[in-house]
mmCIF file of C-alpha atoms in Angstrom:
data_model
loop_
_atom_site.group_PDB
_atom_site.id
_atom_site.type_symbol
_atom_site.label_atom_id
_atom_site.label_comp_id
_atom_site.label_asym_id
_atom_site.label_seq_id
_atom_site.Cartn_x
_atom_site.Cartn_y
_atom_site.Cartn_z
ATOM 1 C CA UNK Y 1 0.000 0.000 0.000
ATOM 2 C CA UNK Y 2 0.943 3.143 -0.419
ATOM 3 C CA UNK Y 3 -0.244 7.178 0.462
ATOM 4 C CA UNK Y 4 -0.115 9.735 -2.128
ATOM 5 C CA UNK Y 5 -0.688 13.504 -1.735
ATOM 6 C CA UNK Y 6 -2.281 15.890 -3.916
ATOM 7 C CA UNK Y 7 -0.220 18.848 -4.305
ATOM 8 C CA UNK Y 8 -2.861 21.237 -5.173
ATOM 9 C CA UNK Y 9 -0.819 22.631 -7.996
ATOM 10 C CA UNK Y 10 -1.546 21.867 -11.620
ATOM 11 C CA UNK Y 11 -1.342 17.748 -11.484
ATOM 12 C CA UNK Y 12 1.163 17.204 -9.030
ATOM 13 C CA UNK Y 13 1.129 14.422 -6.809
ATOM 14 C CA UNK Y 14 3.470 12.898 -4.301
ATOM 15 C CA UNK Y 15 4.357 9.768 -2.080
ATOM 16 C CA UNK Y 16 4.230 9.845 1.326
ATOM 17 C CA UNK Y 17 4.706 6.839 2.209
ATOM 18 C CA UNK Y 18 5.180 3.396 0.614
ATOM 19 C CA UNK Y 19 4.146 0.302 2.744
ATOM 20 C CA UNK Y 20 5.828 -3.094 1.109
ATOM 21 C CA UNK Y 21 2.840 -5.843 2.001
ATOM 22 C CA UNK Y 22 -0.137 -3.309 3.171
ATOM 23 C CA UNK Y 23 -2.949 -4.529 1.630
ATOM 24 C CA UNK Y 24 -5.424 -2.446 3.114
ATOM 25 C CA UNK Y 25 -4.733 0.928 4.798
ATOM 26 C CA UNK Y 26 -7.313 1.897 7.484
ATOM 27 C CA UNK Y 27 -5.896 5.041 9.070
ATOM 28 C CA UNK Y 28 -3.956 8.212 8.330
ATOM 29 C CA UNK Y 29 -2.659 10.873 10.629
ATOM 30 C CA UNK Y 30 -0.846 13.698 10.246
ATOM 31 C CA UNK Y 31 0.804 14.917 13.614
ATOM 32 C CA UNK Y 32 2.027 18.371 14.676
ATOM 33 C CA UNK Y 33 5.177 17.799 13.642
ATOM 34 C CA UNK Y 34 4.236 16.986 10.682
ATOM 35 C CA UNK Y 35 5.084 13.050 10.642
ATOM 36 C CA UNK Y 36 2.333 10.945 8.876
ATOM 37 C CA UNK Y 37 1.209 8.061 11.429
ATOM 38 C CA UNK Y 38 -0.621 4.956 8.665
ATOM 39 C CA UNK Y 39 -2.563 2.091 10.247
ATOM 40 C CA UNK Y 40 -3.108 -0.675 8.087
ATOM 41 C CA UNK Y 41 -5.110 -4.202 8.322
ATOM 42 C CA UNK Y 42 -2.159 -6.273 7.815
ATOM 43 C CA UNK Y 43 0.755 -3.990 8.216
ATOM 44 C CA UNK Y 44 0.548 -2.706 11.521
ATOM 45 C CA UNK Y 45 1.201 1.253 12.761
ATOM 46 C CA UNK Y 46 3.907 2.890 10.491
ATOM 47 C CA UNK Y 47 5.362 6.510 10.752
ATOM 48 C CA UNK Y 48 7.333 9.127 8.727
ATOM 49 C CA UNK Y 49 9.833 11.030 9.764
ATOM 50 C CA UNK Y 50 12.404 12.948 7.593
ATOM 51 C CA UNK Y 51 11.503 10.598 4.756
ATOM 52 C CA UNK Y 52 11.758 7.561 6.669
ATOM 53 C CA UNK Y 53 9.211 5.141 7.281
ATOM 54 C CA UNK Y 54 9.670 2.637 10.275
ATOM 55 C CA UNK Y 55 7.584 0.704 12.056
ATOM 56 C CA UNK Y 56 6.104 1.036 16.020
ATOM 57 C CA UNK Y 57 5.317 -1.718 17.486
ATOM 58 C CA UNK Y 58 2.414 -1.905 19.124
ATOM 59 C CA UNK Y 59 2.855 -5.337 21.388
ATOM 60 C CA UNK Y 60 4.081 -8.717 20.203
ATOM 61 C CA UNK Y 61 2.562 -9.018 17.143
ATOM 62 C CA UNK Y 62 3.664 -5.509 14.997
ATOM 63 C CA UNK Y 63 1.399 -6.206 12.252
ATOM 64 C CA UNK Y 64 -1.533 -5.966 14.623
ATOM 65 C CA UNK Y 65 -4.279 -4.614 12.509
ATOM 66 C CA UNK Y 66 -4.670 -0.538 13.147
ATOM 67 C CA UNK Y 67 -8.076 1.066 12.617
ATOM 68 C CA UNK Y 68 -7.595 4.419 14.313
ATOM 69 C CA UNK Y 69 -5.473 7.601 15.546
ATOM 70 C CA UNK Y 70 -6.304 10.225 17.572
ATOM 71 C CA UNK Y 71 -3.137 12.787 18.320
ATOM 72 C CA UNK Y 72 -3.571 14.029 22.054
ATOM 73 C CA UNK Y 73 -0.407 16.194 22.909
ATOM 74 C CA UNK Y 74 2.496 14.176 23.343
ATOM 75 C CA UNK Y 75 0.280 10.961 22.872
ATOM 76 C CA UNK Y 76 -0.684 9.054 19.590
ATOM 77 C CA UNK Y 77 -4.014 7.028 20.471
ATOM 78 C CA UNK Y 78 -4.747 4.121 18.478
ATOM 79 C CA UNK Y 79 -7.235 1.627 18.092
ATOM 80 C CA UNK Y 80 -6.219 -1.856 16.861
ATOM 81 C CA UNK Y 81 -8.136 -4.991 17.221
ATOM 82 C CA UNK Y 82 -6.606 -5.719 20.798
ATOM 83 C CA UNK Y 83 -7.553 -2.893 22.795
ATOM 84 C CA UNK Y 84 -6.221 0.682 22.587
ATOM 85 C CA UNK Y 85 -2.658 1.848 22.675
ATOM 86 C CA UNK Y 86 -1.278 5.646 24.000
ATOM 87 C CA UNK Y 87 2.009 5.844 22.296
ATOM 88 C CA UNK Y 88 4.242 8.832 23.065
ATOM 89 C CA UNK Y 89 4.367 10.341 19.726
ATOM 90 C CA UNK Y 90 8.218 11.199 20.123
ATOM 91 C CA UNK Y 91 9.961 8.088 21.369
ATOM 92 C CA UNK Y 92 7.521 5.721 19.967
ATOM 93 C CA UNK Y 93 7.034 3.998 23.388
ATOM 94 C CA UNK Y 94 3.726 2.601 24.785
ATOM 95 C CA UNK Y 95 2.366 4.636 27.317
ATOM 96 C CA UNK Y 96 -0.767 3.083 28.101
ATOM 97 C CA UNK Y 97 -2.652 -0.260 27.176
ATOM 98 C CA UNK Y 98 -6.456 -0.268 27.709
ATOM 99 C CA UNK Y 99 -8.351 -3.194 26.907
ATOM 100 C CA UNK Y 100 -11.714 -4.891 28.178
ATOM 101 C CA UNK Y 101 -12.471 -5.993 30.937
ATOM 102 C CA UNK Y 102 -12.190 -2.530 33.195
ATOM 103 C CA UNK Y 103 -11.730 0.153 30.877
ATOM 104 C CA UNK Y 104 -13.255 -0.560 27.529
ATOM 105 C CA UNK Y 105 -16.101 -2.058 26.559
ATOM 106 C CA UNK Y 106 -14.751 -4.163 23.761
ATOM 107 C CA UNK Y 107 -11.193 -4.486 22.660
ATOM 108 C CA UNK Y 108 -11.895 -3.883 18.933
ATOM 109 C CA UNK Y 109 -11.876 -0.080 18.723
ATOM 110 C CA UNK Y 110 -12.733 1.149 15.367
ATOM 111 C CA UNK Y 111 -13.002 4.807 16.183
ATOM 112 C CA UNK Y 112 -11.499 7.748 18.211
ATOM 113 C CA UNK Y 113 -12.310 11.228 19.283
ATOM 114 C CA UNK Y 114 -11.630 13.861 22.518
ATOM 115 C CA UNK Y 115 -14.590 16.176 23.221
ATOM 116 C CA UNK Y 116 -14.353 19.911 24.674
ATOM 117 C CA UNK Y 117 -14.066 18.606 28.223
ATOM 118 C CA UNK Y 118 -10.945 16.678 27.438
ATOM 119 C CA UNK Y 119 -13.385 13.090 27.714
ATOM 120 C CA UNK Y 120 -11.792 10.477 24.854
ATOM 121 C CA UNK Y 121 -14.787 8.865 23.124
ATOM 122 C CA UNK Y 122 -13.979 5.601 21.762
ATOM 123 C CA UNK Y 123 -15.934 4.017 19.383
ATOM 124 C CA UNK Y 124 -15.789 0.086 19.230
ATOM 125 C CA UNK Y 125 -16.937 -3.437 17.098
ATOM 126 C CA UNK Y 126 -19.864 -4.540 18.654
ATOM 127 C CA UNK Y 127 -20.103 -3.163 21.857
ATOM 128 C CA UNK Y 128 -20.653 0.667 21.531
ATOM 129 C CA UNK Y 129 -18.712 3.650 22.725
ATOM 130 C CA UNK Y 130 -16.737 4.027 25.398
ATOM 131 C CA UNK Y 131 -16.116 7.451 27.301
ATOM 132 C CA UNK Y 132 -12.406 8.234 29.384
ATOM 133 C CA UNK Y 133 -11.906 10.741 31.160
ATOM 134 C CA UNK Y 134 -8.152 12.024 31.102
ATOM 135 C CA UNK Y 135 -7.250 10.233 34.290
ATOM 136 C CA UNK Y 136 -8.757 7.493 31.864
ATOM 137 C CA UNK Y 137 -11.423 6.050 34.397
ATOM 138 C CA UNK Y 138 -14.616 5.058 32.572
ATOM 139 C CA UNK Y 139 -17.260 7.929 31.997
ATOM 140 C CA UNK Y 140 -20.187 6.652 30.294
ATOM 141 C CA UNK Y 141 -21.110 3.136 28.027
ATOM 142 C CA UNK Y 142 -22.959 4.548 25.235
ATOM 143 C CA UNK Y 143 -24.556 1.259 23.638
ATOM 144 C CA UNK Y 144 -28.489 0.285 22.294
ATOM 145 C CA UNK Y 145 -29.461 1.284 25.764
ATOM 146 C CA UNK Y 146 -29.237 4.082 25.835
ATOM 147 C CA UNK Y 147 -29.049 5.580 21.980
ATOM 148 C CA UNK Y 148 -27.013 4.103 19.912
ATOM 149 C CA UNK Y 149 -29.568 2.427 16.907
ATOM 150 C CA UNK Y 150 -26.271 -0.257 16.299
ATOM 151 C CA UNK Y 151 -23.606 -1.502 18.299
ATOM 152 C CA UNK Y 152 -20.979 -0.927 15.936
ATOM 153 C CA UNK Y 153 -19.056 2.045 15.717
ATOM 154 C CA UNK Y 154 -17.548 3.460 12.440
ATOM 155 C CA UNK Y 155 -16.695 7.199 13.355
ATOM 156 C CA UNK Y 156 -17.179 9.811 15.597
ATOM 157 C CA UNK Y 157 -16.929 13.450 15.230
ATOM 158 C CA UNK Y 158 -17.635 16.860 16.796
ATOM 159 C CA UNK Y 159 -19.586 19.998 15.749
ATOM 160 C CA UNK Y 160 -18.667 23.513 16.101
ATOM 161 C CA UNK Y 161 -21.577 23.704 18.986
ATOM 162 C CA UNK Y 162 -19.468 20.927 20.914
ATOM 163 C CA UNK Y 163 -21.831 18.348 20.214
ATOM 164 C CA UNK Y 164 -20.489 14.684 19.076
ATOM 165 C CA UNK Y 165 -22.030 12.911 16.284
ATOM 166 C CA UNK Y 166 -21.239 8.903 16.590
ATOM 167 C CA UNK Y 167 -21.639 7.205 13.097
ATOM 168 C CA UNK Y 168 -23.054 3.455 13.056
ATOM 169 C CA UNK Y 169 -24.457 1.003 10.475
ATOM 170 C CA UNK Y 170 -27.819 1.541 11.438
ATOM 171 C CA UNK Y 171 -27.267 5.559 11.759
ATOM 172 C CA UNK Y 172 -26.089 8.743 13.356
ATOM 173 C CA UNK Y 173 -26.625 10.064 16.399
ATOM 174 C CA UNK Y 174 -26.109 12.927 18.004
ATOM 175 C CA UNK Y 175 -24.902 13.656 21.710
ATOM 176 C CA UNK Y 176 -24.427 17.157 23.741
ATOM 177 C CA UNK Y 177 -22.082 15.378 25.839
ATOM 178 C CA UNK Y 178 -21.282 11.511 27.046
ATOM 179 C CA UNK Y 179 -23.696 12.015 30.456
ATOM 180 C CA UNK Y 180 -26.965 13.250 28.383
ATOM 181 C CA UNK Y 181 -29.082 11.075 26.488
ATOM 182 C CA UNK Y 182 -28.850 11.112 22.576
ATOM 183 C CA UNK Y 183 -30.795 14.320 21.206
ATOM 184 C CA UNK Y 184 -31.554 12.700 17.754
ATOM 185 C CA UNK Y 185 -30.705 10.154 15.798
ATOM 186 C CA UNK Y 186 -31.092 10.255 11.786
ATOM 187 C CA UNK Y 187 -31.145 6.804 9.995
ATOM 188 C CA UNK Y 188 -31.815 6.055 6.544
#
């Protein structure tokens, strides 16, 4: 796999990164330092840096599959199949490990956002969303109890009001914060 930029200049492209054996890339980040973080199915977590691309492992198993990034000051976030991973986006080291049960609600974690209060909303396979708060104690489980149409999570994202929108397979909802009940959900 590779990631190609648009320059935005007449037909210019350019690589950013090439990935021997990614199949599939799932997630791209680009950091405040301007280092491009790519999680991929099959590949693992790679990362840029002065034109060099090098892996970061993750646990045991490098290639664990990556399916999101969140940048949250000196922390990287990310989401793999096995829980979710703080790495500290300058040495590359794990910081924190957070997996079910105790902390999340399932270990497949699909997507990430931080809210306005600083809470980390993490979206998961199966099981809903689970809210952190930065001390990274459990918050809230939002699931089909109490909002969520579907139990999957694809993305979540805020609006300029502060409100977070969580995206599922069944539809979107809409939340003024993780303690408040959903305020409206649109499906299809």
């Amino acid at each position: 796999g590779e990631v190609t930029a648009f320059s935005g200049e007449g037909d210019s492209f350019r690589d950013i990164v090439r990935l021997p054996g990614a199949d599939h890339l799932s997630c791209l980040l680009l950091d405040s330092d301007g280092r491009w973080w790519v999680g991929s199915e099959n590949a693992g977590l790679r990362v840029t840096d002065g034109g060099r691309t090098e892996g970061v492992r993750l646990s045991d198993d490098a290639n664990s599959p990556v399916r999101a990034l969140l940048e949250d000051g000196p922390l990287i976030w990310v989401g793999t199949d096995r829980g979710l991973y703080g790495i500290d986006r300058r040495s590359r080291r794990t910081l924190h490990f957070l997996t079910r049960p105790g902390v999340l609600s399932d270990n497949q974690v699909r997507a990430l956002y931080k809210d306005r209060e600083g809470l980390l909303w993490v979206g998961t396979y199966g099981h809903g969303v689970t809210v952190l708060d930065p001390q990274l104690s459990q918050v809230a489980i939002l699931d089909l109890g109490n909002g969520l149409p579907f139990d999957t999570v694809n993305h979540i994202a805020g609006s300029a009001s502060g409100h977070i929108w969580v995206a599922t397979a069944a539809g979107v909802v809409e939340f003024s914060n993780a303690r408040e009940p959903a305020l409206r959900t649109v499906t299809s």
